[in-house]
XYZ file of C-alpha atoms in Angstrom:
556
model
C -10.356 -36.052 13.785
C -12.672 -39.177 12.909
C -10.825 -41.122 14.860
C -10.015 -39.244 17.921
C -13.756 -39.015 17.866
C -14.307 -42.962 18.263
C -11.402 -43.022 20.686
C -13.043 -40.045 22.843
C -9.561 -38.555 22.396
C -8.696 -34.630 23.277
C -6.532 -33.174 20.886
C -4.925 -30.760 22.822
C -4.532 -33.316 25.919
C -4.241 -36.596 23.495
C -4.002 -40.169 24.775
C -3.890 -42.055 21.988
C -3.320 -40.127 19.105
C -0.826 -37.229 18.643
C -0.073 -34.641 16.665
C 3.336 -34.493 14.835
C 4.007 -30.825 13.237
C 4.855 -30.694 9.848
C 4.929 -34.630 9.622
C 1.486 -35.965 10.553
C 0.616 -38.057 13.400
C 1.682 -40.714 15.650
C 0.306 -43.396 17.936
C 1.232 -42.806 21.152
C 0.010 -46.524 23.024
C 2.990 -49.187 23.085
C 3.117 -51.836 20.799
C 4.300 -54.784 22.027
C 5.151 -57.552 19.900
C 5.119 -61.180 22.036
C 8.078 -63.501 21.579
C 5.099 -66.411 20.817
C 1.569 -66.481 20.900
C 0.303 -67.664 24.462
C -3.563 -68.036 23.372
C -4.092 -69.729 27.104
C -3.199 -66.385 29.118
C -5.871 -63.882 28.808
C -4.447 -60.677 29.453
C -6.290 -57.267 30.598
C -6.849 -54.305 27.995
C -6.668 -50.694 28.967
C -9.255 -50.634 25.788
C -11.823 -52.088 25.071
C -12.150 -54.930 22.729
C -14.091 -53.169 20.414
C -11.683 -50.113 19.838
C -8.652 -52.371 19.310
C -9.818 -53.170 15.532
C -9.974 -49.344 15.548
C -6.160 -48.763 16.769
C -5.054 -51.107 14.749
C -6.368 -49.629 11.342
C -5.030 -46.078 12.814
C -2.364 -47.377 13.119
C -1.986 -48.092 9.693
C -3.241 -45.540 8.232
C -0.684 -42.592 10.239
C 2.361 -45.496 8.778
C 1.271 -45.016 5.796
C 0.393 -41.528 5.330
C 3.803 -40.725 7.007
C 6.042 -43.029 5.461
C 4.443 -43.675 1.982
C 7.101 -42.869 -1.489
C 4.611 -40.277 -2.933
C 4.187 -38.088 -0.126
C 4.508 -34.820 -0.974
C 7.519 -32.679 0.328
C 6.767 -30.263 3.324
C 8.344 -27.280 2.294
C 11.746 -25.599 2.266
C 13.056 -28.047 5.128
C 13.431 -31.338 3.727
C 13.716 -32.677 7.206
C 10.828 -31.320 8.601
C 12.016 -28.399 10.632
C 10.943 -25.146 10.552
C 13.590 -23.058 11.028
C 12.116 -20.081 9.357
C 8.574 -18.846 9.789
C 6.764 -15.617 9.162
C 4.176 -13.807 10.289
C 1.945 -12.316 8.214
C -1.277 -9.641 9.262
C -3.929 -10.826 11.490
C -7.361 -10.066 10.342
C -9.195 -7.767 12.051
C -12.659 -8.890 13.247
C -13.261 -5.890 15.653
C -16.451 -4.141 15.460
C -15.096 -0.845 14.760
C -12.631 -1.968 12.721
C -10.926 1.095 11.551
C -10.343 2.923 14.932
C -8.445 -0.597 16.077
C -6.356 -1.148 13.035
C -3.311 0.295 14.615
C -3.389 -2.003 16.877
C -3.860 -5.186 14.704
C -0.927 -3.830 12.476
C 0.884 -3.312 15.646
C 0.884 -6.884 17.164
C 1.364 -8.915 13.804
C 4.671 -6.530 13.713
C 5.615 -7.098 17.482
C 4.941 -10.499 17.213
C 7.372 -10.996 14.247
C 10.667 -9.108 16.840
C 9.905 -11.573 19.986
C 9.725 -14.717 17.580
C 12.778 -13.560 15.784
C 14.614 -13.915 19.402
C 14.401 -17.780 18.838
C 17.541 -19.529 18.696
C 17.899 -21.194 14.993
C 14.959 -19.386 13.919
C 14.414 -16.461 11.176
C 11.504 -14.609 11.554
C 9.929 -11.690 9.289
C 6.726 -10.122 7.830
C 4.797 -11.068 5.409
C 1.183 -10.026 4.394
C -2.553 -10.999 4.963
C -3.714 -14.088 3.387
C -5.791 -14.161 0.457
C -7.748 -15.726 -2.328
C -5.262 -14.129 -4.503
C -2.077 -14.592 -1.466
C -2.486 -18.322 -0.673
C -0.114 -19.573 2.234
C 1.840 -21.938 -0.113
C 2.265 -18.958 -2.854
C 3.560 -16.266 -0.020
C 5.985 -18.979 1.648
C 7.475 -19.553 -1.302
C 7.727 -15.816 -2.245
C 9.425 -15.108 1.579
C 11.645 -18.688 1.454
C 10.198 -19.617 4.479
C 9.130 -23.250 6.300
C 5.988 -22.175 7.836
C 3.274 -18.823 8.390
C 2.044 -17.611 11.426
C -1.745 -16.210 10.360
C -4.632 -15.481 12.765
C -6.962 -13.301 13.684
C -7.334 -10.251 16.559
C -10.561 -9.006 17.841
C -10.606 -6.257 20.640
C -14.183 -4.761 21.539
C -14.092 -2.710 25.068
C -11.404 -3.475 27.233
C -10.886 -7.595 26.540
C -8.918 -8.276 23.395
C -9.217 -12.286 22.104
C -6.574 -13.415 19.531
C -6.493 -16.357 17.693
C -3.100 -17.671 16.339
C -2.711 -20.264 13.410
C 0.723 -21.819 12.439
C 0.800 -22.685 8.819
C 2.889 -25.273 7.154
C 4.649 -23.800 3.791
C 1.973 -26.482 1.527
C -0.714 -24.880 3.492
C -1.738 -27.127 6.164
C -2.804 -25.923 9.682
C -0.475 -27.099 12.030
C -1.401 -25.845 15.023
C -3.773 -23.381 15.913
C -5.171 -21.289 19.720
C -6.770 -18.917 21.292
C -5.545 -16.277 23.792
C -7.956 -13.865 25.561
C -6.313 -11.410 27.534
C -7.176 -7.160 28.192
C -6.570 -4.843 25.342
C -4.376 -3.209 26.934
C -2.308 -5.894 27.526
C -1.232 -6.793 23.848
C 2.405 -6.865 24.280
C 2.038 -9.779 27.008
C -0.313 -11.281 24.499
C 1.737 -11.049 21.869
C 4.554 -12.689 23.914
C 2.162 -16.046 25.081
C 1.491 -15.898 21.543
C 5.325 -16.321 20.621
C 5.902 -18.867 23.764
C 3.483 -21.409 22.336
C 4.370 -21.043 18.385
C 8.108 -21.771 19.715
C 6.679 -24.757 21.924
C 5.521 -26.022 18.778
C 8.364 -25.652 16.836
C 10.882 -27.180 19.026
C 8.389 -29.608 20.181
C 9.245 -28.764 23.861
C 8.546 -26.480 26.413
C 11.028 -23.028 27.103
C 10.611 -19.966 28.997
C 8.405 -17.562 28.684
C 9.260 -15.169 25.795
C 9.712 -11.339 26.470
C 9.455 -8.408 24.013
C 12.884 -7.442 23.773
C 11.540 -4.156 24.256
C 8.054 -2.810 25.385
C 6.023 0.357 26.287
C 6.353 0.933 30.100
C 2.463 1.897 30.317
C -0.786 1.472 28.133
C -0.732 4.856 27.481
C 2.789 4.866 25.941
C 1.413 1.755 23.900
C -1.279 3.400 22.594
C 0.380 5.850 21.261
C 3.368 3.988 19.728
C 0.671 1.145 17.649
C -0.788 4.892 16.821
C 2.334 6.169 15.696
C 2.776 3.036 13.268
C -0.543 3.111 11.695
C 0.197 6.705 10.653
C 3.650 5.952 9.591
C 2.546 3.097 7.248
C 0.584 5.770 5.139
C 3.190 8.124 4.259
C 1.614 11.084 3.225
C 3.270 14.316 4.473
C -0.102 14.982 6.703
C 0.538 11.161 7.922
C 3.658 11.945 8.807
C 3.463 14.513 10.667
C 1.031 13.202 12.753
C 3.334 10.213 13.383
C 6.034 12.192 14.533
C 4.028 13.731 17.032
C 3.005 10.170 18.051
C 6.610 9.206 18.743
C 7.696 12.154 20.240
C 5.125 11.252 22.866
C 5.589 7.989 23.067
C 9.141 8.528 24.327
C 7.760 11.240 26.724
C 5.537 8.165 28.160
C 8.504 6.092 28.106
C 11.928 7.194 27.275
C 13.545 3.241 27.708
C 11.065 1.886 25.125
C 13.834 2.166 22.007
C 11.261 1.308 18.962
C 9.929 4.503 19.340
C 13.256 6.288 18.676
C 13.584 4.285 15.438
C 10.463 5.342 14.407
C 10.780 8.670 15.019
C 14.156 8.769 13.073
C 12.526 6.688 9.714
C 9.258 9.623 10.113
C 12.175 11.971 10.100
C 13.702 10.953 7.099
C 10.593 10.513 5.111
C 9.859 13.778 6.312
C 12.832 15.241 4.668
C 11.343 15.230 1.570
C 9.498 18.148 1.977
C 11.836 20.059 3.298
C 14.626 20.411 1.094
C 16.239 23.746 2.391
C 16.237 21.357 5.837
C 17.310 18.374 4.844
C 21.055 18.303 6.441
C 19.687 19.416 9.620
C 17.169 16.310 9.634
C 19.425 14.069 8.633
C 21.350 15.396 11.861
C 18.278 15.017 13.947
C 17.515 11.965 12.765
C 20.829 10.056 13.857
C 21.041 12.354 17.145
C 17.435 10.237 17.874
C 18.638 6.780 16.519
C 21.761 7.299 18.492
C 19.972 8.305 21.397
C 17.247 5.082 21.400
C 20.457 2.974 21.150
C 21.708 3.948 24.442
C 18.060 3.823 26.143
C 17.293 0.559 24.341
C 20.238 -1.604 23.182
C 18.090 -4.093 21.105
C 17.482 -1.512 18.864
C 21.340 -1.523 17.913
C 21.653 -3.364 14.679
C 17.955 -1.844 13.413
C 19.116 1.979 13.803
C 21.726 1.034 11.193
C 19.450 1.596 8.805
C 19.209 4.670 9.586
C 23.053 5.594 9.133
C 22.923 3.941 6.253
C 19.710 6.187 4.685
C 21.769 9.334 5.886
C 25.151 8.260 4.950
C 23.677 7.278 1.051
C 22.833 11.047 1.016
C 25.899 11.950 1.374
C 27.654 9.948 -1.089
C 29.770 8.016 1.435
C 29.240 4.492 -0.269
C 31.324 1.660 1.477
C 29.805 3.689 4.688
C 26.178 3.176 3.823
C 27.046 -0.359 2.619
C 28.560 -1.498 6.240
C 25.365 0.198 7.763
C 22.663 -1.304 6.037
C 25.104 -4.420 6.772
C 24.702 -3.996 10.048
C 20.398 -3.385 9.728
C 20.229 -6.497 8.116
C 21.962 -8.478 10.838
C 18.920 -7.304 13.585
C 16.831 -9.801 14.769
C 14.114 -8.346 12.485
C 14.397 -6.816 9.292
C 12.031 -3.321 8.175
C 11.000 -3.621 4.657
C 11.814 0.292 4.660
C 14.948 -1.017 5.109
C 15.224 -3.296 1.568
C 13.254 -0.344 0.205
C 15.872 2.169 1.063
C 18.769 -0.155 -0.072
C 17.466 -1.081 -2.911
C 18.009 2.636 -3.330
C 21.583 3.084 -2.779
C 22.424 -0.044 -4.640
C 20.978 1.514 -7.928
C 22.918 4.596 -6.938
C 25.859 2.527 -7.221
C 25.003 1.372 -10.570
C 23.603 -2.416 -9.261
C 20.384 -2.265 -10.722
C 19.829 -6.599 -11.024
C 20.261 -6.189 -7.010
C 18.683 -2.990 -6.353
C 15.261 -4.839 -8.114
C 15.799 -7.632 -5.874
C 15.596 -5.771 -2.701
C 12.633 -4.514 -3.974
C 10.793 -7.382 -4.731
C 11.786 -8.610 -1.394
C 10.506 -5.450 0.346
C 7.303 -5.759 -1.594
C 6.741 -9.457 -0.866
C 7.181 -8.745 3.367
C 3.984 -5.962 2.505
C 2.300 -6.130 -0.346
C -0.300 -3.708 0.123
C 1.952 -1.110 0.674
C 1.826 1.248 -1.835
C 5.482 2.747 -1.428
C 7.049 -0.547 -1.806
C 4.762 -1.355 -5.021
C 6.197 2.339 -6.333
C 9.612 1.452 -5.377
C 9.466 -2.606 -7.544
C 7.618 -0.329 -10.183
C 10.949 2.384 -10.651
C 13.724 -0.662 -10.465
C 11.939 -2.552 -13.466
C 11.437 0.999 -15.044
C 15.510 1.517 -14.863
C 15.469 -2.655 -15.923
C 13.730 -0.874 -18.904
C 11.370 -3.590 -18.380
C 8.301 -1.782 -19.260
C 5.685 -4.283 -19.146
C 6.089 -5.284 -15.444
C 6.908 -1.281 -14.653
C 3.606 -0.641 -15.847
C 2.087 -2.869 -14.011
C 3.841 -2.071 -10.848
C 3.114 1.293 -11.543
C -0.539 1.045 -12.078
C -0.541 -0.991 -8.476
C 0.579 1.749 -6.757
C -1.270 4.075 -8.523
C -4.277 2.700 -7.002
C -3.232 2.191 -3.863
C -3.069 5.873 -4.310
C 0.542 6.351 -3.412
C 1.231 10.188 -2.264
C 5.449 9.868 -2.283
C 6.645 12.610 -4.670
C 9.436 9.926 -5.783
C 7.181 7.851 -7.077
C 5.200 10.431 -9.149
C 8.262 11.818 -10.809
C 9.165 8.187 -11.710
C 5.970 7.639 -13.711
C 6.522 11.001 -15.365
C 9.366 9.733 -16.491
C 7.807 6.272 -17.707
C 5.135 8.095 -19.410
C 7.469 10.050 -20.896
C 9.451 7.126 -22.394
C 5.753 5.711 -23.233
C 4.711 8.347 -25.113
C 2.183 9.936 -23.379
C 3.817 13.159 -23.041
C 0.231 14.768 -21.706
C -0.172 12.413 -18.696
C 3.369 12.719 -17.648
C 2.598 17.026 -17.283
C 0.017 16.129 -15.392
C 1.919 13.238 -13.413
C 4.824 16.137 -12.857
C 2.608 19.205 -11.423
C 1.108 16.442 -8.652
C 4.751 15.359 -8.169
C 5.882 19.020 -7.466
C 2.351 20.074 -5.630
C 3.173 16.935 -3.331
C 7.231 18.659 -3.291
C 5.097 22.084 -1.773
C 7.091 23.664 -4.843
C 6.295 25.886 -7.160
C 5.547 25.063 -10.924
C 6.121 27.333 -13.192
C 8.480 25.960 -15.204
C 6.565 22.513 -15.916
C 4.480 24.073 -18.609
C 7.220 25.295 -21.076
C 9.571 22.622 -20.931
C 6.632 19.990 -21.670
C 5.091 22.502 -24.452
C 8.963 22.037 -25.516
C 8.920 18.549 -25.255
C 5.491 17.727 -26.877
C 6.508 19.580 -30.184
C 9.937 19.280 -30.785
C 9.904 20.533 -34.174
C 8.877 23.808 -33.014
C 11.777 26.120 -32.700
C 9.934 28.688 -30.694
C 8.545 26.342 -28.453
C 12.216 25.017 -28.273
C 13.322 28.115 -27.336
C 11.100 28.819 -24.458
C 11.709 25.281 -23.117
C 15.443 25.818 -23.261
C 15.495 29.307 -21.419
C 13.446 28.079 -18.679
C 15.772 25.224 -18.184
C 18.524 27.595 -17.842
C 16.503 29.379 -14.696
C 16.135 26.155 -13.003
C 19.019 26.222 -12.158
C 18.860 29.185 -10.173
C 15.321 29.227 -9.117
C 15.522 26.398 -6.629
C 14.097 23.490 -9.189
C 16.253 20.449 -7.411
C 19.312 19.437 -9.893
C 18.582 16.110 -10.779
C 15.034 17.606 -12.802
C 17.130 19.959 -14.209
C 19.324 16.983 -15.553
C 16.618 15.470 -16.580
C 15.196 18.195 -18.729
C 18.474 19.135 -20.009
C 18.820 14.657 -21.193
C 15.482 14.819 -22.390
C 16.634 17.610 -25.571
C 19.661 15.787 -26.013
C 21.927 18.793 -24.146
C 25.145 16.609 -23.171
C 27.252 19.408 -22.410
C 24.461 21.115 -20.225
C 23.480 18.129 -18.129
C 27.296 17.645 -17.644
C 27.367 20.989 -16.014
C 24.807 20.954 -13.589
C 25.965 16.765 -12.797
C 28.967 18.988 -11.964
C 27.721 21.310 -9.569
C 26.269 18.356 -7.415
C 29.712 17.074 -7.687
C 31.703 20.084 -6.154
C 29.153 21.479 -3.701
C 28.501 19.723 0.008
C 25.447 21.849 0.019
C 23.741 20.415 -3.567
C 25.427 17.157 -2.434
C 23.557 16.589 0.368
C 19.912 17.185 -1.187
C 21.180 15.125 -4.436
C 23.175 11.976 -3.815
C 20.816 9.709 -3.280
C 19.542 10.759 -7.067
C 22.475 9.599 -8.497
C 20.532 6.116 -9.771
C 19.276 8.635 -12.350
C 22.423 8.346 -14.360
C 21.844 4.833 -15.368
C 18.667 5.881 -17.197
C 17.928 5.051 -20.549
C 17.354 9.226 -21.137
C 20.493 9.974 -19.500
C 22.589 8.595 -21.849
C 23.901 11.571 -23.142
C 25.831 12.600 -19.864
C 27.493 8.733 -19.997
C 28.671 9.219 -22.853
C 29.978 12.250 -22.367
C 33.886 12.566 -22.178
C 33.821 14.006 -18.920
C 31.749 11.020 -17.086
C 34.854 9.367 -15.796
C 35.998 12.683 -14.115
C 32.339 12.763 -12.747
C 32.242 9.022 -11.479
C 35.514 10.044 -9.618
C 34.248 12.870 -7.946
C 31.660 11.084 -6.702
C 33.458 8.912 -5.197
C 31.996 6.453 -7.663
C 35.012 4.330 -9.162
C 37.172 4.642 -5.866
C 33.895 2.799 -4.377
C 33.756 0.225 -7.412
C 37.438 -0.540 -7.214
C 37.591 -1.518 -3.846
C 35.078 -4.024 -4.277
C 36.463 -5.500 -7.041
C 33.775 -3.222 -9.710
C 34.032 -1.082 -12.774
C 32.233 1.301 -15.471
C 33.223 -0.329 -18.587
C 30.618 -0.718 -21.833
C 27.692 1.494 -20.060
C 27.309 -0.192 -16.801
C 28.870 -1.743 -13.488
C 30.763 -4.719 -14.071
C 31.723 -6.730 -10.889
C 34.416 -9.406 -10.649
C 32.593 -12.355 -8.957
C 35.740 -14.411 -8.924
């Protein structure tokens, strides 16, 4: 900067000095070396005599600075390329902040599809930067070359957004500003993507488009709505989202994003509505397939949807080939390492299933759903300490997923604190919209187990679980928790042999590869249970097997 300020250079326009990304700088006035030194022929400058000292010692300086030994590597590409960026959350600087955060939330995310249309270029999300979230600590957590950070401010009807390009050591690369009406985001977000890929590939291309965008401002409005609802995930949050999207695609029944969205509220929603949940799972890939055909660059995206669907109903290699397909879209959801992570602890691959987590998490971590999810993989890891502080994360991020409250019931249980896990499981079940009553006794039973009356109680109302609508997979767990092989056998059983059980249940099947359900693995009957779940037929035809109390792969 010192010196473009002697040369009277503009940096964006330079004439003398130019800016290299990702390497440094470079002189852009020829050098011509003479074939002998002609002192009689004097020669007119373009500069001055008094700057050429000045070019001469830039000159220098940008040689060495680029070509010196001890220069520090740029990041992941040794060569200097950026072949992989991502973009995390703009700050918001509008004056009322919280009525506009849907639509901060809803650019950095739009912004991260169109740049992921780049040839030779992987783009995904990643979060706001931070004292604690430095640029060099969250490209090396995402594996990427470079960050795309900035800032959005809208305030009446004029939005101004200013864009930063990051290299992954943390140096600015590049940085402008783009001012543009608010309700014109999408085309924003698109000049925004033009010039980041000008930078990148050093040249000019054309234009880039959304590969899919609301036909009116009303129709975006409501969709950058719809997300900011969505994010939160509380059943009242939910709701409201679906609403959003259904009117979205009233607005606008080509824009295909919307459909996805609708189907992922859909199957959140699903939760709590047990008795329901076959006929949402229907709904939900009736509106996935239908935002395919409106909007085919939703294609490889809606496989995540399948693939949620298809885990609940124990069809494994299908699942597998969806979220295949999900992960092959020109942007990846973290909802969609978050619900993989699931089905690969179903299938007993708990080392991956914590790996898709921690990838979920590190594309959002402020979400407190993907904190939850990181939490219950190192809980099955039995790694306690870094459970418990996942856990603890979430829990004050104030997470309201029932999952994720009957998971910490069962840490606390494990931890000993058998009186925080009751209370833990009554705001799991009030969250469920379920009743109760049977969460006093069995903890009474649990808390003194050398009580044979207490005993007692506990083990009669675990007997009318069964048939008072308490979802199997507590009922296993109550039955594992007193040591009752032959009883959690039975009702593992039930969800084996009936399509109607199967389809609330499946996707609790990681539960079996708990530390407390060890009783029903080592129960003779497990292998008859693995194959009517489809299990080992799964695990043999990709080269897998249950041998010594857990999956065993053949990576040959």
């Amino acid at each position: 900067a010192t010196l473009r300020n002697k040369l009277g250079d503009d940096a964006r326009n330079p004439t003398y000095i130019e800016t290299v990304p990702r390497r440094g700088y470079r002189l852009m006035m020829p050098i011509v070396f003479p074939d002998s030194v002609q002192p009689e022929v004097v020669r007119k400058s373009r500069l001055p005599n008094y700057l050429f000292p000045i070019v001469i010692v830039a000159a220098s300086l940008l040689t060495w600075v680029i070509l010196r030994p001890d220069r520090p590597p740029d990041g992941p590409a040794d060569d200097g390329r950026i072949e992989s960026v991502a973009v995390l959350q703009f700050r918001n600087l509008s004056d009322d902040k919280e009525r506009l955060q849907y639509i901060v939330e809803g650019f950095s995310e739009e912004l991260a599809i169109s740049l992921a249309q780049v040839p030779n270029l992987e783009a995904t999300r990643g979060p706001q930067l931070s004292d604690e979230r430095t640029a060099a600590l969250i490209a090396k957590d995402l594996n990427v070359d470079a960050l795309i950070s900035g800032s959005l401010r809208a305030d009446g009807d004029r939005t101004r957004i200013t864009a930063v390009l990051i290299s992954a050591n943390g140096f600015q690369v590049w940085t402008q500003r783009f001012d543009g009406a608010t309700g014109e985001v999408f085309s924003l977000q698109e000049n925004v993507a033009t010039q980041v890929r000008n930078v990148i590939l050093g040249e000019t291309g054309e234009q880039i488009r959304a590969a899919s965008r609301p036909a009116s401002a009303e129709a975006f409005d409501q969709y950058m709505r719809g997300l900011l609802f969505l994010n939160n995930r509380d059943v009242t949050s939910l709701k409201r989202a679906q609403i959003l999207f259904e009117e979205t695609i009233e607005s606008d029944p080509n824009f295909g994003p919307a459909y996805l969205r609708l189907a992922v509220t859909q199957l959140l929603l699903s939760d709590y509505s047990t008795e329901r949940r076959r006929e949402i799972f229907e709904q939900a890939i009736e509106v996935a397939d239908r935002g395919v055909k409106a909007d085919a660059s939703i294609r490889e995206a809606a496989g995540m949807i399948h693939g949620f669907v298809q885990h609940q109903y124990g069809n494994w290699a299908d699942a597998m080939a969806a979220y295949d397909l999900a992960f092959r879209g020109t942007i990846i959801d973290p909802t969609a390492h978050q619900w993989y992570s699931r089905l690969l602890s179903a299938v007993g691959r708990l080392d991956d299933s914590l790996s898709h987590a921690i990838i979920a998490r590190a594309m959002d971590p402020a979400s407190q759903v993907l904190n939850s999810r990181v939490a219950i993989a190192y809980f099955w890891m039995n790694d306690m300490d870094n459970a418990r502080h996942f856990f603890e994360e979430a829990n004050n991020m104030g997470v309201g997923a029932p999952i994720h409250n009957f998971g910490y019931t069962m840490f606390l249980i494990r931890d000993g604190h058998v009186e925080e896990a009751r209370a833990t499981a009554k705001r799991a079940y009030e969250l469920l919209q379920g009743n109760d009553w049977w969460i006093d006794p069995v903890f009474d039973g649990l808390a003194s187990p050398e009580d044979p009356e207490l005993r007692s109680i506990a083990f009669d109302t675990v007997r009318k679980m069964v048939t008072e609508g308490v979802p199997p997979y507590i009922t296993m767990i109550a039955w594992s928790l007193f040591g009752q092989a032959d009883q959690v056998m039975e009702v593992a059983m039930q969800i084996a042999d009936s399509k109607t059980l199967y389809a609330h249940e499946s996707a609790q099947i990681e539960i079996f590869y708990l530390d407390e359900m060890r009783p029903l693995r080592e129960h003779k009957d497990f292998p008859i249970l693995l194959q009517k779940l489809g299990l080992s037929g799964y695990w043999a035809s990709v080269g897998c097997e249950w041998a010594e109390d857990r999956v065993r792969c053949n990576t040959s």
